[in-house]
XYZ file of C-alpha atoms in Angstrom:
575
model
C 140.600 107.727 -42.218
C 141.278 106.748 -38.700
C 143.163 103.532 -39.442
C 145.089 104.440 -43.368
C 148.271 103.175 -44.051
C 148.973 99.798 -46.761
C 150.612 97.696 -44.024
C 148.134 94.899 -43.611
C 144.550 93.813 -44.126
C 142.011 96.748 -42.382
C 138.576 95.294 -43.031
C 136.681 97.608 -44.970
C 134.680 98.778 -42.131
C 137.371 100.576 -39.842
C 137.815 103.130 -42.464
C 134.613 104.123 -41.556
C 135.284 104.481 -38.002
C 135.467 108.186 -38.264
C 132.259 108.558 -38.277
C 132.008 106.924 -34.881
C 134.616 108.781 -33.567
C 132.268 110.876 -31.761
C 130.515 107.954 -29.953
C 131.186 108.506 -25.551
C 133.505 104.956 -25.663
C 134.263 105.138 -29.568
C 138.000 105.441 -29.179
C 138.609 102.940 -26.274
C 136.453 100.105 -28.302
C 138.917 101.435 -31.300
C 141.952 100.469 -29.421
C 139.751 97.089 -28.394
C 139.518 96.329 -31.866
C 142.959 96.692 -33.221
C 144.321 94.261 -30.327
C 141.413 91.689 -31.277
C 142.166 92.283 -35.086
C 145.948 91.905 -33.870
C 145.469 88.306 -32.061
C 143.097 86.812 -35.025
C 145.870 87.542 -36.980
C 144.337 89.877 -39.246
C 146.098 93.440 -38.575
C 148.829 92.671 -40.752
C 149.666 90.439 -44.015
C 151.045 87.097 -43.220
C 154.571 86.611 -45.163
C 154.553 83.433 -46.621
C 158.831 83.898 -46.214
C 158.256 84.020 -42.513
C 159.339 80.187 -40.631
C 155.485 78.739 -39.629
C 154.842 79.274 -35.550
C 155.372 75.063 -35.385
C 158.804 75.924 -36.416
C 159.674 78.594 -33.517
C 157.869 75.778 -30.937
C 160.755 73.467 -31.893
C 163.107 76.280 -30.894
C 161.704 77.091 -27.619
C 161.646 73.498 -26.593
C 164.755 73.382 -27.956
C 166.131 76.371 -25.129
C 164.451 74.539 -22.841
C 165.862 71.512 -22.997
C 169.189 73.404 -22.738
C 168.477 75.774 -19.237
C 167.272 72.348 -17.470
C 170.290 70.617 -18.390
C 172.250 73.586 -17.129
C 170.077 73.802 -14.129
C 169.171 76.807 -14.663
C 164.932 75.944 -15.008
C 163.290 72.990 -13.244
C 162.019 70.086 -16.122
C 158.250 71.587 -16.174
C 155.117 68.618 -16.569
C 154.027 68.363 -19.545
C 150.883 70.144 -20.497
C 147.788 68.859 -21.937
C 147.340 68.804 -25.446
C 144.586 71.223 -26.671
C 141.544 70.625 -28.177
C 139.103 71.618 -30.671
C 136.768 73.162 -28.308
C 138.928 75.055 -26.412
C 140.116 77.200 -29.362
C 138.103 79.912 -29.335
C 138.363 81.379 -32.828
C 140.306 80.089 -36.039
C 144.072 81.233 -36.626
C 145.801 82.121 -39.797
C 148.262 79.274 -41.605
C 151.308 79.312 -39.886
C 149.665 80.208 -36.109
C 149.385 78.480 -33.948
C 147.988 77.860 -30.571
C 149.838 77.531 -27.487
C 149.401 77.151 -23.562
C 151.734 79.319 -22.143
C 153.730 77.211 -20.103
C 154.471 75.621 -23.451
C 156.693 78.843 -24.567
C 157.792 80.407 -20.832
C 161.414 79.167 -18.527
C 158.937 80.682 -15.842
C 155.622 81.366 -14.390
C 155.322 81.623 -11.041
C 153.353 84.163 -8.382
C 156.052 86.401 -6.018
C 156.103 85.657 -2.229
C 155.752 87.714 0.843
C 158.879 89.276 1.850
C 160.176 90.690 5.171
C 159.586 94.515 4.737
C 161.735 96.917 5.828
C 161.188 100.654 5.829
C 163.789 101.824 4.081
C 166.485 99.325 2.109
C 168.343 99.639 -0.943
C 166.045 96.526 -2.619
C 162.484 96.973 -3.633
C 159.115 94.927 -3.917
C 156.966 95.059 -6.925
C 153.345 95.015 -6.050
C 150.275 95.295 -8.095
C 149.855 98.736 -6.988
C 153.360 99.012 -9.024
C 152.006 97.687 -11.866
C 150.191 99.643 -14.592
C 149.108 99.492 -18.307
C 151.736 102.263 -18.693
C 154.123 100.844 -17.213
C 156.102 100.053 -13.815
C 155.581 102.578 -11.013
C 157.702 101.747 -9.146
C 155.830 104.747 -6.281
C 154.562 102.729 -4.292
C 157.038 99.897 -3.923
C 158.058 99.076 -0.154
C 161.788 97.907 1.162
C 162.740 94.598 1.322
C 164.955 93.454 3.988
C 168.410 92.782 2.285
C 169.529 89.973 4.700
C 166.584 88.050 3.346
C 167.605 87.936 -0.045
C 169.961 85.451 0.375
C 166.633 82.953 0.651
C 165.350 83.847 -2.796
C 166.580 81.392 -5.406
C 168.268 83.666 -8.503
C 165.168 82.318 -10.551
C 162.739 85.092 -8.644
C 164.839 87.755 -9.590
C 163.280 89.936 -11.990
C 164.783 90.318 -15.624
C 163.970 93.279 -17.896
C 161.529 91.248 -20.275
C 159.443 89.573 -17.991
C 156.175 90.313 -18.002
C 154.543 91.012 -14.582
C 150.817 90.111 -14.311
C 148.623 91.253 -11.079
C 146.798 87.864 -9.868
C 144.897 89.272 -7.231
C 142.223 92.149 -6.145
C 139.241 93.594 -7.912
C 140.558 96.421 -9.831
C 143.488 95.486 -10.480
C 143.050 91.594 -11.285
C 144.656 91.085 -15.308
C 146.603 94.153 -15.415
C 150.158 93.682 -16.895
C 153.672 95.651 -17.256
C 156.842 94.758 -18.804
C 160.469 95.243 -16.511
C 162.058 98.174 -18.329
C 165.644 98.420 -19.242
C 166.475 100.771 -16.571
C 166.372 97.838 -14.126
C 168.567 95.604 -15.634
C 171.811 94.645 -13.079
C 169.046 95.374 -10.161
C 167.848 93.281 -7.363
C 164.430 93.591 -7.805
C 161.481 90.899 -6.421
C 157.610 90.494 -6.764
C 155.640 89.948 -3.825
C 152.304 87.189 -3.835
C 149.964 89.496 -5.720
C 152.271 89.604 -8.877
C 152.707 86.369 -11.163
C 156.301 86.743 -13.219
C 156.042 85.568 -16.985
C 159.296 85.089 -18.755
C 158.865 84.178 -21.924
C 161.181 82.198 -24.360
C 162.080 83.305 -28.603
C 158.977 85.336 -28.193
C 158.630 88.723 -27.791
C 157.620 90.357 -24.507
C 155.814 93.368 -26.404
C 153.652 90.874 -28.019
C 152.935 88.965 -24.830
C 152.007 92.302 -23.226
C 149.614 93.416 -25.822
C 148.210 89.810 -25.895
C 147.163 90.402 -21.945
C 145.526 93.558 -23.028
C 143.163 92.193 -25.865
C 139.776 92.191 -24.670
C 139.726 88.093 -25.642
C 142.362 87.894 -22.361
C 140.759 89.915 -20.000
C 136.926 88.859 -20.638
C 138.435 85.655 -19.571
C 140.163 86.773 -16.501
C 136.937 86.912 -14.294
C 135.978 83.910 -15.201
C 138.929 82.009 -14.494
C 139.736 83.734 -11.592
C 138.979 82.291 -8.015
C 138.480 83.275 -4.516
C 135.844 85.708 -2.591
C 134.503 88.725 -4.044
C 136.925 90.742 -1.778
C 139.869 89.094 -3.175
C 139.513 87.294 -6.076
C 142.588 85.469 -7.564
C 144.074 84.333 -10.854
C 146.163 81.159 -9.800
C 149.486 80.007 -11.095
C 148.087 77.389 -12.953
C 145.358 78.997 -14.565
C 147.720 81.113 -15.976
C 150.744 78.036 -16.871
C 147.816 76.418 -19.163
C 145.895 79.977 -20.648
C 146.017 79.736 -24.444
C 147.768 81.979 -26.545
C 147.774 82.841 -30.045
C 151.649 82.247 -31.603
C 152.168 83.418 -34.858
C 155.973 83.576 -36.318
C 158.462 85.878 -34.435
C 158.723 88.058 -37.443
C 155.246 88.732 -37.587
C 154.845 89.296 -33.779
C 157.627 92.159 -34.383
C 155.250 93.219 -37.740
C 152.240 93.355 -35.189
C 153.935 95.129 -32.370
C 155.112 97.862 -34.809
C 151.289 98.199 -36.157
C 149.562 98.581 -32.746
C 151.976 100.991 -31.560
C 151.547 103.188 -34.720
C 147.883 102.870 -34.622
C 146.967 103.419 -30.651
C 149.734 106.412 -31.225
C 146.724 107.447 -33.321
C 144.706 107.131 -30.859
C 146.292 109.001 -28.523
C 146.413 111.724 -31.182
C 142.207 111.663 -31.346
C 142.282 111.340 -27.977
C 143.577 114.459 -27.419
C 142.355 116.428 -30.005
C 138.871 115.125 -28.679
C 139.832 116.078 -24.965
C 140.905 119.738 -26.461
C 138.115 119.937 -29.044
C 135.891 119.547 -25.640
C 137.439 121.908 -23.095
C 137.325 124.426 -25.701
C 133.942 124.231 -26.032
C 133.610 124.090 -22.567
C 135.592 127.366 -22.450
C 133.609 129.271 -24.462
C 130.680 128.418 -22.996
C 131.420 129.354 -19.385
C 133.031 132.538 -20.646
C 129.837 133.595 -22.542
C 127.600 132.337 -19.601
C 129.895 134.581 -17.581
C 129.503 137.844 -19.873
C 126.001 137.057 -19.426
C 125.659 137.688 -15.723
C 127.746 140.902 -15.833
C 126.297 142.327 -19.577
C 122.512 143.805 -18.678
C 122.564 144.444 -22.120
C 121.961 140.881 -23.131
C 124.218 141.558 -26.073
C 125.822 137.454 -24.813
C 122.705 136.094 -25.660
C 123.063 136.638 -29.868
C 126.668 135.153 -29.430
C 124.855 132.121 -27.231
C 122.232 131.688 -29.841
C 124.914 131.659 -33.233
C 126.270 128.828 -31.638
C 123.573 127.080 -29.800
C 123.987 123.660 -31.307
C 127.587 123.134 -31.044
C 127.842 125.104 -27.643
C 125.219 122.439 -26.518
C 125.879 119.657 -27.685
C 127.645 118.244 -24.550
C 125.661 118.112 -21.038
C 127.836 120.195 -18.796
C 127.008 122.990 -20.676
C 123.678 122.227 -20.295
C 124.024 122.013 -16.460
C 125.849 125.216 -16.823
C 123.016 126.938 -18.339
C 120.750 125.772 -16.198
C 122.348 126.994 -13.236
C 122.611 130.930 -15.410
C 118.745 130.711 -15.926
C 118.307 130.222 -12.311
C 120.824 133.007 -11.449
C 119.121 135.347 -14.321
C 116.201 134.901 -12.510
C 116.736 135.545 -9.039
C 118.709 139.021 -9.972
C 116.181 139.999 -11.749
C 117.258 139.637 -15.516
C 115.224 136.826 -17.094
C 111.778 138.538 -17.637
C 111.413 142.402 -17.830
C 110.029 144.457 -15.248
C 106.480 145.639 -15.526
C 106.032 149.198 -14.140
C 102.441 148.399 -13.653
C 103.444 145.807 -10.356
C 103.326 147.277 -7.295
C 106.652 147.546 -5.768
C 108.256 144.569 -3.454
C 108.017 147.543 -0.389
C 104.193 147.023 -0.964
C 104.261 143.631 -0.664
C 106.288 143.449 2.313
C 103.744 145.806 4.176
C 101.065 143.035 3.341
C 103.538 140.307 4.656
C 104.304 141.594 8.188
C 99.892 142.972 8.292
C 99.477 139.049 7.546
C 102.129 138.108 10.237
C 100.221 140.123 13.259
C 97.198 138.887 12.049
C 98.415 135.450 13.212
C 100.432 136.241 15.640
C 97.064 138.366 17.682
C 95.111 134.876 16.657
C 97.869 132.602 18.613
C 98.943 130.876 15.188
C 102.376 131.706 15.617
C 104.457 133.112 18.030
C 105.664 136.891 17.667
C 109.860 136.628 16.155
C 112.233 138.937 17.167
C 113.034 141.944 15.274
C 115.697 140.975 12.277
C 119.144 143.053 11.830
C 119.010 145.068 9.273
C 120.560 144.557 6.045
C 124.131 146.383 5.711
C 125.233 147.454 2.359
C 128.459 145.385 2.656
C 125.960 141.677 2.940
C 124.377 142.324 -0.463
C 126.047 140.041 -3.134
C 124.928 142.330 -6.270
C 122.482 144.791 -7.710
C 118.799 144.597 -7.960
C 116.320 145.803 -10.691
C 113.928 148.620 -8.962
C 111.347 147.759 -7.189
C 112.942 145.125 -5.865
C 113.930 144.381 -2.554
C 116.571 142.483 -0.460
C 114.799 141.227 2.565
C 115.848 138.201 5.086
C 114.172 135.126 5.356
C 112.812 135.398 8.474
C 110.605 138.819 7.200
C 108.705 136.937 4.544
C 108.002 133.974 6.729
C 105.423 132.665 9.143
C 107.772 129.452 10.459
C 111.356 128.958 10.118
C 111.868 125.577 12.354
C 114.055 122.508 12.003
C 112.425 119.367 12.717
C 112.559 117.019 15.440
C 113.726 113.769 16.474
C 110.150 111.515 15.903
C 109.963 107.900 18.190
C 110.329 105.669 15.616
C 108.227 102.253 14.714
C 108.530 99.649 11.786
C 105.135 100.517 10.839
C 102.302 103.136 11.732
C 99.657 105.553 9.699
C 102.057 108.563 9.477
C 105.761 109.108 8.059
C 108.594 111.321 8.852
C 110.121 113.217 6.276
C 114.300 113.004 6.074
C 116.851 114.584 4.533
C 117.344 111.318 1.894
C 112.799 112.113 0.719
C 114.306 115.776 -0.385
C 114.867 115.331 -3.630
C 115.264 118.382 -6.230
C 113.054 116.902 -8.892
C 110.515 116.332 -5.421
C 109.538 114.747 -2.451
C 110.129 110.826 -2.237
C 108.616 108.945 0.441
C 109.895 105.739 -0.152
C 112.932 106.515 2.374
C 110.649 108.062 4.820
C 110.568 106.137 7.991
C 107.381 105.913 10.058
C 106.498 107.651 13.484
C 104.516 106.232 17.166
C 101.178 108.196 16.076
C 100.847 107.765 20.065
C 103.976 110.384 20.120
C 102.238 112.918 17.911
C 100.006 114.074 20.572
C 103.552 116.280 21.750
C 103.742 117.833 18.213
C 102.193 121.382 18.051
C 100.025 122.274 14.990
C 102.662 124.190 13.728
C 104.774 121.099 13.130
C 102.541 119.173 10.745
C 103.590 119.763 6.969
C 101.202 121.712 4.855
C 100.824 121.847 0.804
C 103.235 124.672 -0.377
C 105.947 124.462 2.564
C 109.917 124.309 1.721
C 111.946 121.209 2.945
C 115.597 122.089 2.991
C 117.943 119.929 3.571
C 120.265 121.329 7.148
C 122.710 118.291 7.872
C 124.906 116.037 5.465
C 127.571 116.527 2.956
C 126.369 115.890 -0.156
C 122.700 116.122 1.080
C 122.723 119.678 2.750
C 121.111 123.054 0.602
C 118.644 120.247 -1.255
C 115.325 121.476 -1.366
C 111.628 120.829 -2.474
C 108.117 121.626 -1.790
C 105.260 119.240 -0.320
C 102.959 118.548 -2.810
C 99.120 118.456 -3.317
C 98.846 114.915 -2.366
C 99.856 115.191 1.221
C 97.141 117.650 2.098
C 95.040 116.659 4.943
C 97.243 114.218 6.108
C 99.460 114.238 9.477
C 103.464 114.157 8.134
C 106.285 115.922 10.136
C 110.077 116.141 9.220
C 112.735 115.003 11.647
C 115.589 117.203 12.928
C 117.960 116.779 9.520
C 115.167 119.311 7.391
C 114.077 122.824 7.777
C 111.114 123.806 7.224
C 109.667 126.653 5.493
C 106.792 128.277 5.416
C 106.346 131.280 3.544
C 103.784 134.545 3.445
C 102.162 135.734 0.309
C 105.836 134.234 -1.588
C 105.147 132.165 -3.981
C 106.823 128.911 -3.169
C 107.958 128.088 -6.310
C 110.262 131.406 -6.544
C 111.185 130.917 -2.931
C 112.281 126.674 -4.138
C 114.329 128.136 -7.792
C 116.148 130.674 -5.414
C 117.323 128.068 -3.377
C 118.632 126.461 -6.623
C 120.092 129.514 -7.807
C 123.980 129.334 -7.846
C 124.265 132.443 -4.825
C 122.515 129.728 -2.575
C 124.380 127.219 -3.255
C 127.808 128.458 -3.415
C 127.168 129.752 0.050
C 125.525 126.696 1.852
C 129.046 125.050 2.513
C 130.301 128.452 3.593
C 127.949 129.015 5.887
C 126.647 125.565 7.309
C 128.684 124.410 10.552
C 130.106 121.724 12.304
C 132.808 118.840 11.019
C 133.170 117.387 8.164
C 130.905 114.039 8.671
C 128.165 116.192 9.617
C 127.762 119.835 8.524
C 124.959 121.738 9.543
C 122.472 124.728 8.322
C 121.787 126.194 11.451
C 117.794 127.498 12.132
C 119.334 130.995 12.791
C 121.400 131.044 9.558
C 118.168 129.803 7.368
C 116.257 133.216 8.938
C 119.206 135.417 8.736
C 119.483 134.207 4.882
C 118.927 137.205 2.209
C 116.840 136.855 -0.667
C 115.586 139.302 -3.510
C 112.051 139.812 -2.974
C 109.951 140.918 -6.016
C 106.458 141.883 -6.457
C 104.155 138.909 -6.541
C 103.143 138.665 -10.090
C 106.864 139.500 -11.041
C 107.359 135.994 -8.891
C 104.790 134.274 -10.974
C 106.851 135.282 -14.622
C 110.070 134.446 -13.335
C 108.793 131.132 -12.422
C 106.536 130.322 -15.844
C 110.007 132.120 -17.509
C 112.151 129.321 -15.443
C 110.064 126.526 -16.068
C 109.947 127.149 -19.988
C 113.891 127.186 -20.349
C 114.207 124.123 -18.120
C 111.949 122.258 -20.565
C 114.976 123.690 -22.940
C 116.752 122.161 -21.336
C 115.510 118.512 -20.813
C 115.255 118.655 -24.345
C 118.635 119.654 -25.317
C 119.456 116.129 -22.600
C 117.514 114.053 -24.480
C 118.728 115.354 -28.064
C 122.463 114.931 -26.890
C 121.361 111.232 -25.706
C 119.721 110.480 -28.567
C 122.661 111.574 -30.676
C 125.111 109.583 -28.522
C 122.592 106.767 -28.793
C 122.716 106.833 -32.640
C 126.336 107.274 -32.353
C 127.034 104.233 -30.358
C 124.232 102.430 -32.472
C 126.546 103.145 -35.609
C 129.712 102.219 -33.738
C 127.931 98.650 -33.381
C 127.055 98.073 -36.554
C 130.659 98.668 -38.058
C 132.477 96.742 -35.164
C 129.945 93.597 -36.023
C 131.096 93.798 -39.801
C 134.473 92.873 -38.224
């Protein structure tokens, strides 16, 4: 049971919350419902022994009668009475309902002090103030000599309640002063409204704030622009509040905090529950890289549906099938395939053909390939080979005059997508300026767009598709483009992908941080594993099977956490 225990009134359906436990948001709309269950008054049994709220009213008004005879509080205006309509749910007997200038000696918003860098006094700001509690981290100084302007009223008590009034983000979020700052000097600046409450107790009041009732609300009353949106001082002076007797807010108190404890508790067992499985998986996915035996994949497949039943795994094994492949490990080699060395004879035959016909220009020779640049083993038959070797253009693009609108397109770094070219980005060129492009330039069905400029954009790749053929497209000086010989572009996109790649784009690419580059010489320099062409062709049928896998194991764990949530609906609208 996530919610046992005989102290109060659990409707029937939280006991079956455990079976939503697993649902994404399941334990945050948990700790939603006890604080709603909480404010209707329905977390705990009333005692009919316990004074009625009306009763505690008289007292407060009572105290407050008394500080404004003794100066201490300013006589406040009365409040309007509330009505029907404004109540937004019914209370139990004995509640009541309440505007909370009605029970508070003071509400009132901080001011701007004079800062100081360094004083002995601080400012609370709402960067100070979290759900947890006061931080006081990133208080600044206030300038002692102008303490002396601030009535004795703004100093902060340990009890108030301090509510952030201003900024996206942090608009509605609430702290209590702790006892460690009682006997200190201690002031809220403008973006911090101070709540001191009267006979009622400041753990309730805090808990109140946090019920999702109080901060649905908070947008909607709040004012200003979207870059600074505000919850005004009397917004807050006339908010209604739920009262119920003082004994019972002490009953309440002691609930929630014994319940969200247990929610911490699944919390964390959740959070270990996951990185264990997490753990596993990477440790089996890395035995599987360095275990040719395969003996990994038996312990991947006992445990298949609870390794993947959480999508990082999934990523992870998507990025070992793409790895498996490129050294070599995901199909099995067929002795009949003429070796890569064969292949490579037809490739540079292919590249003097066109180079004696003027189609492209003859490269220079490419280093060899030093024992000390090859990141791991191949399978035989294989071979390492750089990019340049198996390639008839290597080129960045260039910088296209642009137009609004025109017949042809220019491919950018933001139309290279993994999943495949999107156009929609793709700005459009002076066909008058195309006239300077050589043939060479024009995209063709089967070439390689990689991404060479942009953090987060850099090492993407695709191919161009079937549908551009015959038509007149370039890329601009942000892609590289590729064109292999007798490679199967496919093989040539997945080792891109492959984790090697990847993992040594940033390392290699160039220039500061806003805009790292893949330089044209680093792109032809690159080493790949070459293997024979219809070896090429497995590994890519081989890849594109698993990756099906793998958009299906996606869609199962949606669909579970789908149904999950689904069932986490149904039992939070029996409530």
């Amino acid at each position: 049971m996530l919610l046992p225990g005989k102290a109060g009134k659990i409707p029937p359906s939280i006991r079956y919350f455990d079976t939503a436990f697993a649902a994404p948001d399941g334990i945050a709309r948990l700790r939603e419902l006890i604080l709603t269950l909480a404010m209707q008054g329905k977390l705990v049994e009333q005692d009919p022994k316990d004074p009625p709220a009306s009763e505690l009213l008289k007292e407060i008004e009572a105290e407050k009668k008394r500080l404004v005879k003794e100066g201490k509080i300013k006589k406040p205006k009365p409040l309007p009475p509330i009505k029907p309509e404004e109540m937004p749910y019914d209370l139990p007997p004995g509640w009541e309902w309440v505007r909370l200038g009605d029970i508070c000696s003071y509400i009132q918003r901080g001011k701007g002090p004079k800062y100081v860098d360094v004083s002995t006094h601080q400012v609370i700001s709402q960067k100070c103030v979290r759900w947890h509690g006061l931080d006081l981290g990133p208080a600044r100084y206030i300038d002692p000599a102008s303490l002396m302007k601030y009535e004795s009223i703004r100093f902060l008590r340990v009890g108030d309640l301090l509510w952030n009034s201003t900024g996206t983000g942090t608009i509605g979020r609430a702290c209590l002063v702790p006892q460690e700052l009682e006997d200190t000097e201690i002031v809220a600046d403008s973006h911090v409204t101070v709540i001191r409450p009267i006979e009622v107790s400041s753990v309730f009041f805090w808990r109140w704030i946090q019920s999702p009732t109080v901060q649905n609300e908070i947008e909607g009353s709040a004012s200003g622009t979207t870059n600074q949106i505000e919850l005004n001082t009397s917004t807050v002076i006339k908010h209604l509040m739920p009262l119920p007797p003082l004994p019972e807010q002490h009953r309440i108190v002691a609930r929630i905090d014994q319940l969200m404890a247990r929610c911490d508790a699944l919390e964390k067992l959740r959070r270990q529950r996951e990185e264990k499985r997490l753990a596993v998986h990477a440790a089996a996915i890395r035995q599987l890289l360095h275990a040719p035996e395969g003996s990994t994949w038996d312990f991947i497949g006992q445990h298949f549906r609870e390794l993947y039943t959480v999508k990082e795994n999934v990523a992870e094994l998507r990025k070992a099938i793409l790895q498996l492949a490129v050294m070599g490990r995901l199909v099995p080699q067929d002795p009949n395939d003429p070796p890569a060395s064969e292949l490579l004879k037809e490739i540079e035959a292919e590249k003097k053909r066109l180079v004696k016909e003027g189609k492209i220009k003859k490269t220079k020779p490419l280093p060899p390939i030093k024992p000390e640049e090859v990141p791991y083993d191949l399978p035989p038959r294989w071979e390492w080979v750089r990019l340049g070797e198996i390639c008839s253009y290597i080129q960045r693009g260039k910088g296209p005059k642009y137009v609004d609108v025109s017949t042809h397109r220019v491919i950018s770094q933001k139309c290279v997508r993994w999943y495949g070219l999107d156009l929609e980005p793709a700005r459009y060129i002076d066909p008058a300026s195309l006239a300077k492009y050589e043939p060479i330039r024009f995209l063709r069905v089967g070439d390689l767009l990689w991404n060479s400029t942009g953090t987060g954009t850099i090492g993407r790749a695709c191919l161009v598709p079937q549908e551009l053929k015959d038509t007149e497209i370039v890329a601009d000086s942000h892609v590289t483009v590729i064109r292999p010989i007798e490679v199967s572009s496919v093989f040539l996109w997945r080792w891109i992908q492959s984790p090697t790649v990847q993992n040594e784009i940033e390392g290699s690419a160039s220039g500061t941080t806003n805009q790292i580059e893949l330089n044209t010489s680093t792109a032809i320099n690159h080493l790949m594993p070459l293997p024979s062409l219809s070896e090429q062709q497995r590994i890519v049928a081989r890849i594109d099977q698993l990756m099906v896998l793998c958009d299906t194991l996606e869609y199962q764990i949606d669909a579970a956490t789908d149904k999950q949530t689904e069932l986490l609906n149904a039992v939070m609208a029996q409530v």
